Tab-separated table of C-alpha atoms and ligand atoms in Angstrom:
chain	number	residue	atom	x	y	z
A	1	MET	CA	21.591	78.005	-12.440
A	2	SER	CA	19.444	75.555	-10.509
A	3	ASP	CA	15.784	75.006	-11.240
A	4	TYR	CA	13.135	76.657	-9.094
A	5	LEU	CA	9.526	77.687	-9.078
A	6	LEU	CA	7.735	80.691	-7.678
A	7	LYS	CA	4.402	80.729	-5.876
A	8	ALA	CA	2.720	84.087	-6.175
A	9	THR	CA	-0.574	85.925	-5.949
A	10	ALA	CA	-1.889	89.036	-7.644
A	11	PHE	CA	-4.948	91.287	-7.564
A	12	GLY	CA	-5.324	91.025	-3.802
A	13	GLY	CA	-5.289	87.242	-3.810
A	14	ASP	CA	-7.932	86.861	-6.525
A	15	VAL	CA	-5.261	85.353	-8.750
A	16	ARG	CA	-2.843	82.582	-7.820
A	17	ALA	CA	0.161	82.010	-10.035
A	18	TYR	CA	3.127	79.689	-10.426
A	19	ALA	CA	6.101	79.858	-12.776
A	20	ILE	CA	8.949	77.419	-13.162
A	21	ASN	CA	12.368	77.085	-14.694
A	22	SER	CA	12.766	73.315	-15.156
A	23	THR	CA	15.675	73.055	-17.594
A	24	ASP	CA	17.989	70.873	-15.477
A	25	THR	CA	15.106	68.706	-14.273
A	26	VAL	CA	13.948	67.963	-17.809
A	27	GLU	CA	17.537	67.393	-18.935
A	28	GLU	CA	18.029	64.830	-16.180
A	29	ALA	CA	14.789	63.080	-17.171
A	30	ARG	CA	15.946	63.074	-20.789
A	31	THR	CA	19.329	61.522	-20.044
A	32	ARG	CA	17.834	58.932	-17.693
A	33	GLN	CA	15.040	57.980	-20.105
A	34	ASP	CA	16.998	58.527	-23.340
A	35	THR	CA	14.052	60.401	-24.823
A	36	TRP	CA	14.302	61.718	-28.376
A	37	ALA	CA	13.384	65.332	-29.117
A	38	THR	CA	9.598	65.170	-29.501
A	39	ALA	CA	9.283	62.749	-26.586
A	40	SER	CA	11.533	65.033	-24.495
A	41	ALA	CA	9.197	67.949	-25.180
A	42	ALA	CA	6.091	65.972	-24.191
A	43	LEU	CA	7.713	64.549	-21.063
A	44	GLY	CA	9.278	67.913	-20.201
A	45	ARG	CA	6.004	69.817	-20.484
A	46	THR	CA	4.293	67.186	-18.336
A	47	LEU	CA	7.066	67.281	-15.716
A	48	SER	CA	7.060	71.097	-15.581
A	49	ILE	CA	3.307	71.337	-15.046
A	50	SER	CA	3.241	68.372	-12.634
A	51	THR	CA	5.938	70.037	-10.514
A	52	MET	CA	3.802	73.176	-10.195
A	53	LEU	CA	0.718	71.082	-9.343
A	54	GLY	CA	2.833	69.255	-6.744
A	55	ALA	CA	3.849	72.585	-5.249
A	56	MET	CA	0.153	73.305	-4.581
A	57	LEU	CA	0.135	70.381	-2.121
A	58	LYS	CA	1.284	70.434	1.494
A	59	GLY	CA	3.623	68.408	3.725
A	60	GLU	CA	4.075	64.824	2.597
A	61	ASP	CA	1.253	64.919	0.033
A	62	LYS	CA	2.086	63.865	-3.512
A	63	LEU	CA	0.455	63.288	-6.845
A	64	THR	CA	0.766	61.120	-9.927
A	65	VAL	CA	-0.102	62.426	-13.380
A	66	LYS	CA	-0.900	60.042	-16.230
A	67	VAL	CA	-1.283	61.238	-19.795
A	68	GLU	CA	-2.483	58.222	-21.732
A	69	GLY	CA	-2.900	59.160	-25.362
A	70	ASN	CA	-3.180	57.040	-28.486
A	71	GLY	CA	0.063	58.362	-29.992
A	72	PRO	CA	3.294	56.393	-30.487
A	73	MET	CA	4.804	57.624	-27.223
A	74	GLY	CA	2.419	55.656	-25.084
A	75	ALA	CA	1.708	56.863	-21.563
A	76	ILE	CA	3.545	59.699	-19.835
A	77	ILE	CA	3.772	59.245	-16.077
A	78	ALA	CA	4.927	61.895	-13.613
A	79	ASP	CA	5.157	61.893	-9.815
A	80	ALA	CA	5.500	65.189	-7.979
A	81	ASN	CA	5.331	66.328	-4.370
A	82	ALA	CA	5.100	69.471	-2.283
A	83	LYS	CA	8.886	69.690	-1.944
A	84	GLY	CA	9.639	70.451	-5.582
A	85	GLU	CA	10.671	66.870	-6.332
A	86	VAL	CA	9.503	65.262	-9.548
A	87	ARG	CA	10.213	62.149	-11.600
A	88	GLY	CA	8.676	60.731	-14.733
A	89	TYR	CA	8.923	58.386	-17.682
A	90	VAL	CA	7.245	57.595	-20.970
A	91	GLY	CA	6.091	54.369	-22.598
A	92	ASN	CA	8.268	54.788	-25.669
A	93	PRO	CA	11.088	57.347	-25.366
A	94	HIS	CA	12.330	56.961	-28.939
A	95	VAL	CA	9.816	59.226	-30.649
A	96	ASP	CA	10.830	62.136	-32.827
A	97	PHE	CA	9.032	63.856	-35.685
A	98	GLU	CA	9.602	66.720	-38.049
A	99	SER	CA	8.510	70.071	-36.593
A	100	ASN	CA	4.866	71.014	-37.066
A	101	ALA	CA	3.503	73.862	-39.211
A	102	GLN	CA	4.371	76.365	-36.440
A	103	GLY	CA	7.988	75.183	-36.468
A	104	LYS	CA	7.563	73.530	-33.055
A	105	LEU	CA	8.162	70.008	-31.862
A	106	ASP	CA	5.073	68.013	-32.824
A	107	VAL	CA	4.071	66.965	-29.322
A	108	ARG	CA	0.448	66.319	-30.303
A	109	ARG	CA	1.525	63.711	-32.838
A	110	ALA	CA	3.680	61.948	-30.240
A	111	VAL	CA	1.035	62.032	-27.491
A	112	GLY	CA	-2.079	61.467	-29.592
A	113	THR	CA	-5.355	63.335	-29.597
A	114	GLU	CA	-7.499	60.716	-27.910
A	115	GLY	CA	-7.147	59.238	-24.461
A	116	THR	CA	-7.210	60.458	-20.877
A	117	LEU	CA	-5.379	62.747	-18.516
A	118	SER	CA	-5.708	61.656	-14.920
A	119	ILE	CA	-4.278	62.849	-11.643
A	120	VAL	CA	-4.242	60.881	-8.410
A	121	LYS	CA	-3.477	62.911	-5.311
A	122	ASP	CA	-2.195	61.014	-2.306
A	123	LEU	CA	-3.166	63.236	0.612
A	124	GLY	CA	-2.059	60.862	3.358
A	125	LEU	CA	-4.105	58.663	5.713
A	126	LYS	CA	-5.324	56.663	2.697
A	127	ASN	CA	-7.037	59.796	1.496
A	128	HIS	CA	-6.899	59.747	-2.310
A	129	PHE	CA	-8.414	62.141	-4.773
A	130	THR	CA	-8.657	61.100	-8.420
A	131	GLY	CA	-9.620	63.309	-11.334
A	132	GLN	CA	-9.799	62.351	-14.979
A	133	VAL	CA	-10.640	64.134	-18.215
A	134	PRO	CA	-10.361	63.206	-21.879
A	135	ILE	CA	-7.351	64.480	-23.806
A	136	VAL	CA	-8.594	67.509	-25.728
A	137	SER	CA	-5.446	68.631	-27.521
A	138	GLY	CA	-2.421	66.387	-27.090
A	139	GLU	CA	-0.233	69.493	-26.721
A	140	ILE	CA	-0.195	68.939	-22.915
A	141	SER	CA	-0.691	72.539	-21.692
A	142	GLU	CA	-4.212	72.762	-23.130
A	143	ASP	CA	-4.990	69.371	-21.652
A	144	PHE	CA	-4.024	70.515	-18.165
A	145	THR	CA	-6.018	73.731	-18.659
A	146	TYR	CA	-9.036	71.596	-19.478
A	147	TYR	CA	-8.335	69.297	-16.519
A	148	LEU	CA	-8.139	72.152	-14.005
A	149	ALA	CA	-11.304	73.811	-15.293
A	150	ASN	CA	-13.371	70.642	-15.504
A	151	SER	CA	-12.060	68.293	-12.851
A	152	GLU	CA	-11.104	70.847	-10.200
A	153	GLN	CA	-13.378	73.716	-11.275
A	154	VAL	CA	-10.537	76.221	-11.196
A	155	PRO	CA	-10.374	78.419	-14.306
A	156	SER	CA	-6.677	78.395	-15.210
A	157	ALA	CA	-4.209	79.341	-17.893
A	158	VAL	CA	-1.431	76.774	-18.260
A	159	GLY	CA	1.691	77.007	-20.387
A	160	ALA	CA	4.787	74.841	-20.669
A	161	GLY	CA	7.588	74.742	-23.191
A	162	VAL	CA	10.714	72.727	-23.869
A	163	LEU	CA	13.436	73.683	-26.321
A	164	VAL	CA	15.760	70.961	-27.559
A	165	ASN	CA	19.290	71.441	-28.897
A	166	PRO	CA	20.371	69.778	-32.172
A	167	ASP	CA	22.232	67.155	-30.099
A	168	HIS	CA	18.910	66.401	-28.310
A	169	SER	CA	19.992	67.880	-24.972
A	170	ILE	CA	17.567	70.345	-23.370
A	171	LEU	CA	18.279	74.001	-24.134
A	172	ALA	CA	15.557	75.334	-21.865
A	173	ALA	CA	12.328	74.248	-20.177
A	174	GLY	CA	9.728	76.054	-18.121
A	175	GLY	CA	6.107	76.932	-17.658
A	176	PHE	CA	3.400	78.704	-15.717
A	177	ILE	CA	-0.048	78.249	-14.187
A	178	VAL	CA	-2.329	81.230	-13.533
A	179	GLN	CA	-5.538	80.502	-11.615
A	180	MET	CA	-8.619	82.555	-10.807
A	181	MET	CA	-9.704	82.100	-7.224
A	182	PRO	CA	-13.398	81.894	-6.323
A	183	GLY	CA	-14.788	85.385	-5.913
A	184	ALA	CA	-12.444	87.026	-8.404
A	185	SER	CA	-14.214	90.021	-9.891
A	186	GLU	CA	-15.307	90.151	-13.519
A	187	GLU	CA	-12.912	93.040	-13.945
A	188	THR	CA	-9.927	91.033	-12.684
A	189	ILE	CA	-10.872	88.053	-14.847
A	190	ALA	CA	-11.123	90.273	-17.910
A	191	GLN	CA	-7.758	91.889	-17.180
A	192	ILE	CA	-5.993	88.561	-16.712
A	193	GLU	CA	-7.553	87.077	-19.822
A	194	GLU	CA	-6.347	90.026	-21.843
A	195	LYS	CA	-2.829	89.897	-20.443
A	196	VAL	CA	-2.461	86.125	-20.864
A	197	ALA	CA	-3.756	86.345	-24.427
A	198	ASN	CA	-1.190	88.999	-25.310
A	199	VAL	CA	1.888	87.360	-23.821
A	200	PRO	CA	4.151	85.625	-26.375
A	201	PRO	CA	4.045	81.805	-26.360
A	202	ILE	CA	5.859	80.251	-23.417
A	203	SER	CA	8.409	78.622	-25.736
A	204	LYS	CA	9.354	82.113	-26.974
A	205	LEU	CA	9.691	83.416	-23.409
A	206	ILE	CA	11.921	80.496	-22.519
A	207	GLN	CA	13.968	80.952	-25.674
A	208	ASP	CA	14.482	84.584	-24.695
A	209	GLY	CA	15.820	83.368	-21.350
A	210	LYS	CA	12.922	84.787	-19.326
A	211	GLN	CA	13.057	83.659	-15.715
A	212	PRO	CA	9.998	82.830	-13.567
A	213	GLU	CA	9.969	86.362	-12.059
A	214	GLU	CA	9.783	87.944	-15.510
A	215	ILE	CA	7.229	85.443	-16.807
A	216	LEU	CA	4.908	86.260	-13.888
A	217	GLU	CA	5.308	90.008	-14.485
A	218	LEU	CA	4.455	89.580	-18.164
A	219	LEU	CA	1.398	87.488	-17.308
A	220	LEU	CA	0.078	89.573	-14.437
A	221	GLY	CA	1.491	93.007	-15.030
A	222	GLU	CA	4.537	94.728	-13.605
A	223	GLY	CA	4.153	95.606	-9.941
A	224	ASN	CA	1.119	93.325	-9.541
A	225	VAL	CA	2.977	90.180	-8.542
A	226	LYS	CA	3.425	89.223	-4.909
A	227	VAL	CA	5.849	86.307	-4.618
A	228	HIS	CA	5.224	84.174	-1.525
A	229	GLU	CA	7.717	81.389	-1.961
A	230	ARG	CA	10.685	80.321	-4.046
A	231	LEU	CA	10.996	76.539	-4.121
A	232	ALA	CA	14.027	74.634	-5.435
A	233	VAL	CA	12.994	72.027	-8.001
A	234	GLN	CA	14.741	68.812	-8.995
A	235	PHE	CA	14.392	65.402	-10.583
A	236	SER	CA	14.322	63.010	-7.659
A	237	CYS	CA	13.554	59.307	-7.402
A	238	PRO	CA	13.255	57.660	-3.985
A	239	CYS	CA	13.794	54.140	-5.313
A	240	SER	CA	16.344	51.909	-3.569
A	241	LYS	CA	17.502	48.315	-3.437
A	242	GLU	CA	15.606	47.949	-0.148
A	243	ARG	CA	12.330	48.888	-1.825
A	244	LEU	CA	12.962	46.458	-4.675
A	245	LYS	CA	13.665	43.714	-2.137
A	246	THR	CA	10.149	44.144	-0.817
A	247	ALA	CA	8.799	43.960	-4.361
A	248	ILE	CA	10.716	40.750	-5.090
A	249	GLN	CA	9.625	39.264	-1.774
A	250	SER	CA	6.004	39.904	-2.683
A	251	LEU	CA	6.409	37.670	-5.750
A	252	GLY	CA	6.636	34.670	-3.431
A	253	ASN	CA	9.146	31.858	-2.847
A	254	GLU	CA	8.298	29.919	-5.992
A	255	GLU	CA	9.082	32.896	-8.191
A	256	ILE	CA	12.296	33.610	-6.286
A	257	ASP	CA	13.361	29.968	-6.684
A	258	ALA	CA	12.795	30.263	-10.421
A	259	MET	CA	15.039	33.336	-10.535
A	260	ILE	CA	17.751	31.445	-8.697
A	261	ARG	CA	17.415	28.280	-10.814
A	262	GLU	CA	16.854	29.782	-14.248
A	263	ASP	CA	18.453	33.220	-14.144
A	264	HIS	CA	21.114	32.681	-11.457
A	265	GLY	CA	20.156	36.034	-9.966
A	266	ALA	CA	17.880	38.945	-10.778
A	267	THR	CA	18.246	42.324	-12.422
A	268	ALA	CA	15.586	44.962	-12.002
A	269	SER	CA	15.514	48.558	-13.144
A	270	CYS	CA	13.432	51.482	-11.908
A	271	HIS	CA	10.968	52.807	-14.528
A	272	PHE	CA	11.396	56.354	-13.305
A	273	CYS	CA	15.163	56.761	-13.105
A	274	ASN	CA	16.447	53.676	-14.933
A	275	GLU	CA	18.721	52.814	-12.022
A	276	ILE	CA	19.647	49.126	-12.282
A	277	TYR	CA	19.638	46.893	-9.206
A	278	LYS	CA	21.255	43.468	-9.266
A	279	PHE	CA	20.539	40.620	-6.873
A	280	THR	CA	22.897	37.668	-6.484
A	281	ILE	CA	21.719	34.111	-5.802
A	282	ASP	CA	22.678	34.544	-2.142
A	283	GLU	CA	20.743	37.793	-1.865
A	284	LEU	CA	17.697	36.165	-3.443
A	285	ARG	CA	17.910	33.241	-1.003
A	286	GLU	CA	17.796	35.719	1.873
A	287	LEU	CA	14.589	37.211	0.495
A	288	LYS	CA	12.714	33.928	0.707
A	289	THR	CA	10.175	33.878	3.487
A	290	GLU	CA	9.599	31.024	5.919
B	1	LIG	ZN1	14.182	55.202	-9.390
């Protein structure tokens, strides 16, 4: 089954909610980045949440998430847009630890407990919005919860989980975001808080094969959920040889000459998808500017 997310509301629009099944997306990121289990979980949680945040945007708008902790994984970077497309990578993909005391992948240890979570939104026409908060947990979901409450002033519940098979492939990945809209009544807030607190952990829901529809019903109550849109979700990288040409050109003729003389060509790979692009001496010569 292909990945998708749902955009929904509940309680007469006082609550906005998103839920995602991101298994294939996270699996593609894993194979492209060669992440080990704990790194896969950290990257997968970040990708799942970033995809939902991207889905809150409109048109051609997009965003970049950076989780820069002091753990051995280094930074986690994710790009997402309003079309359900996401891509991401990590500083060091080869991070794996024993499970933590709760029997879960020790994401906090891989990410670190100090650092920053920042989001840059590119809203077109050179209109950028940047928000940044300190990392408060290192478990990713809690960090995004803190970000949304403090940087965007939207009280939210955020959950994301990734389950990894013994062979390191992704068994399942998904998540949710539930947000209180301004003007939500105390009664609604209390009801949502109670429901969210009583729902099993997202990793359990994913393990049980719960789909976004069911996750939203568990979070918001059966019959309360009004789904507005179902959006297909996928790992997608818009890189191309053409784009890399521009990047090489910007290095200048001297640098290009050095590539021709010393390396007899150039090889460049995309951080996000690990696609490798090769340039021959002739191709490099063509990139030199007058
Ligand atoms: Zn790429």
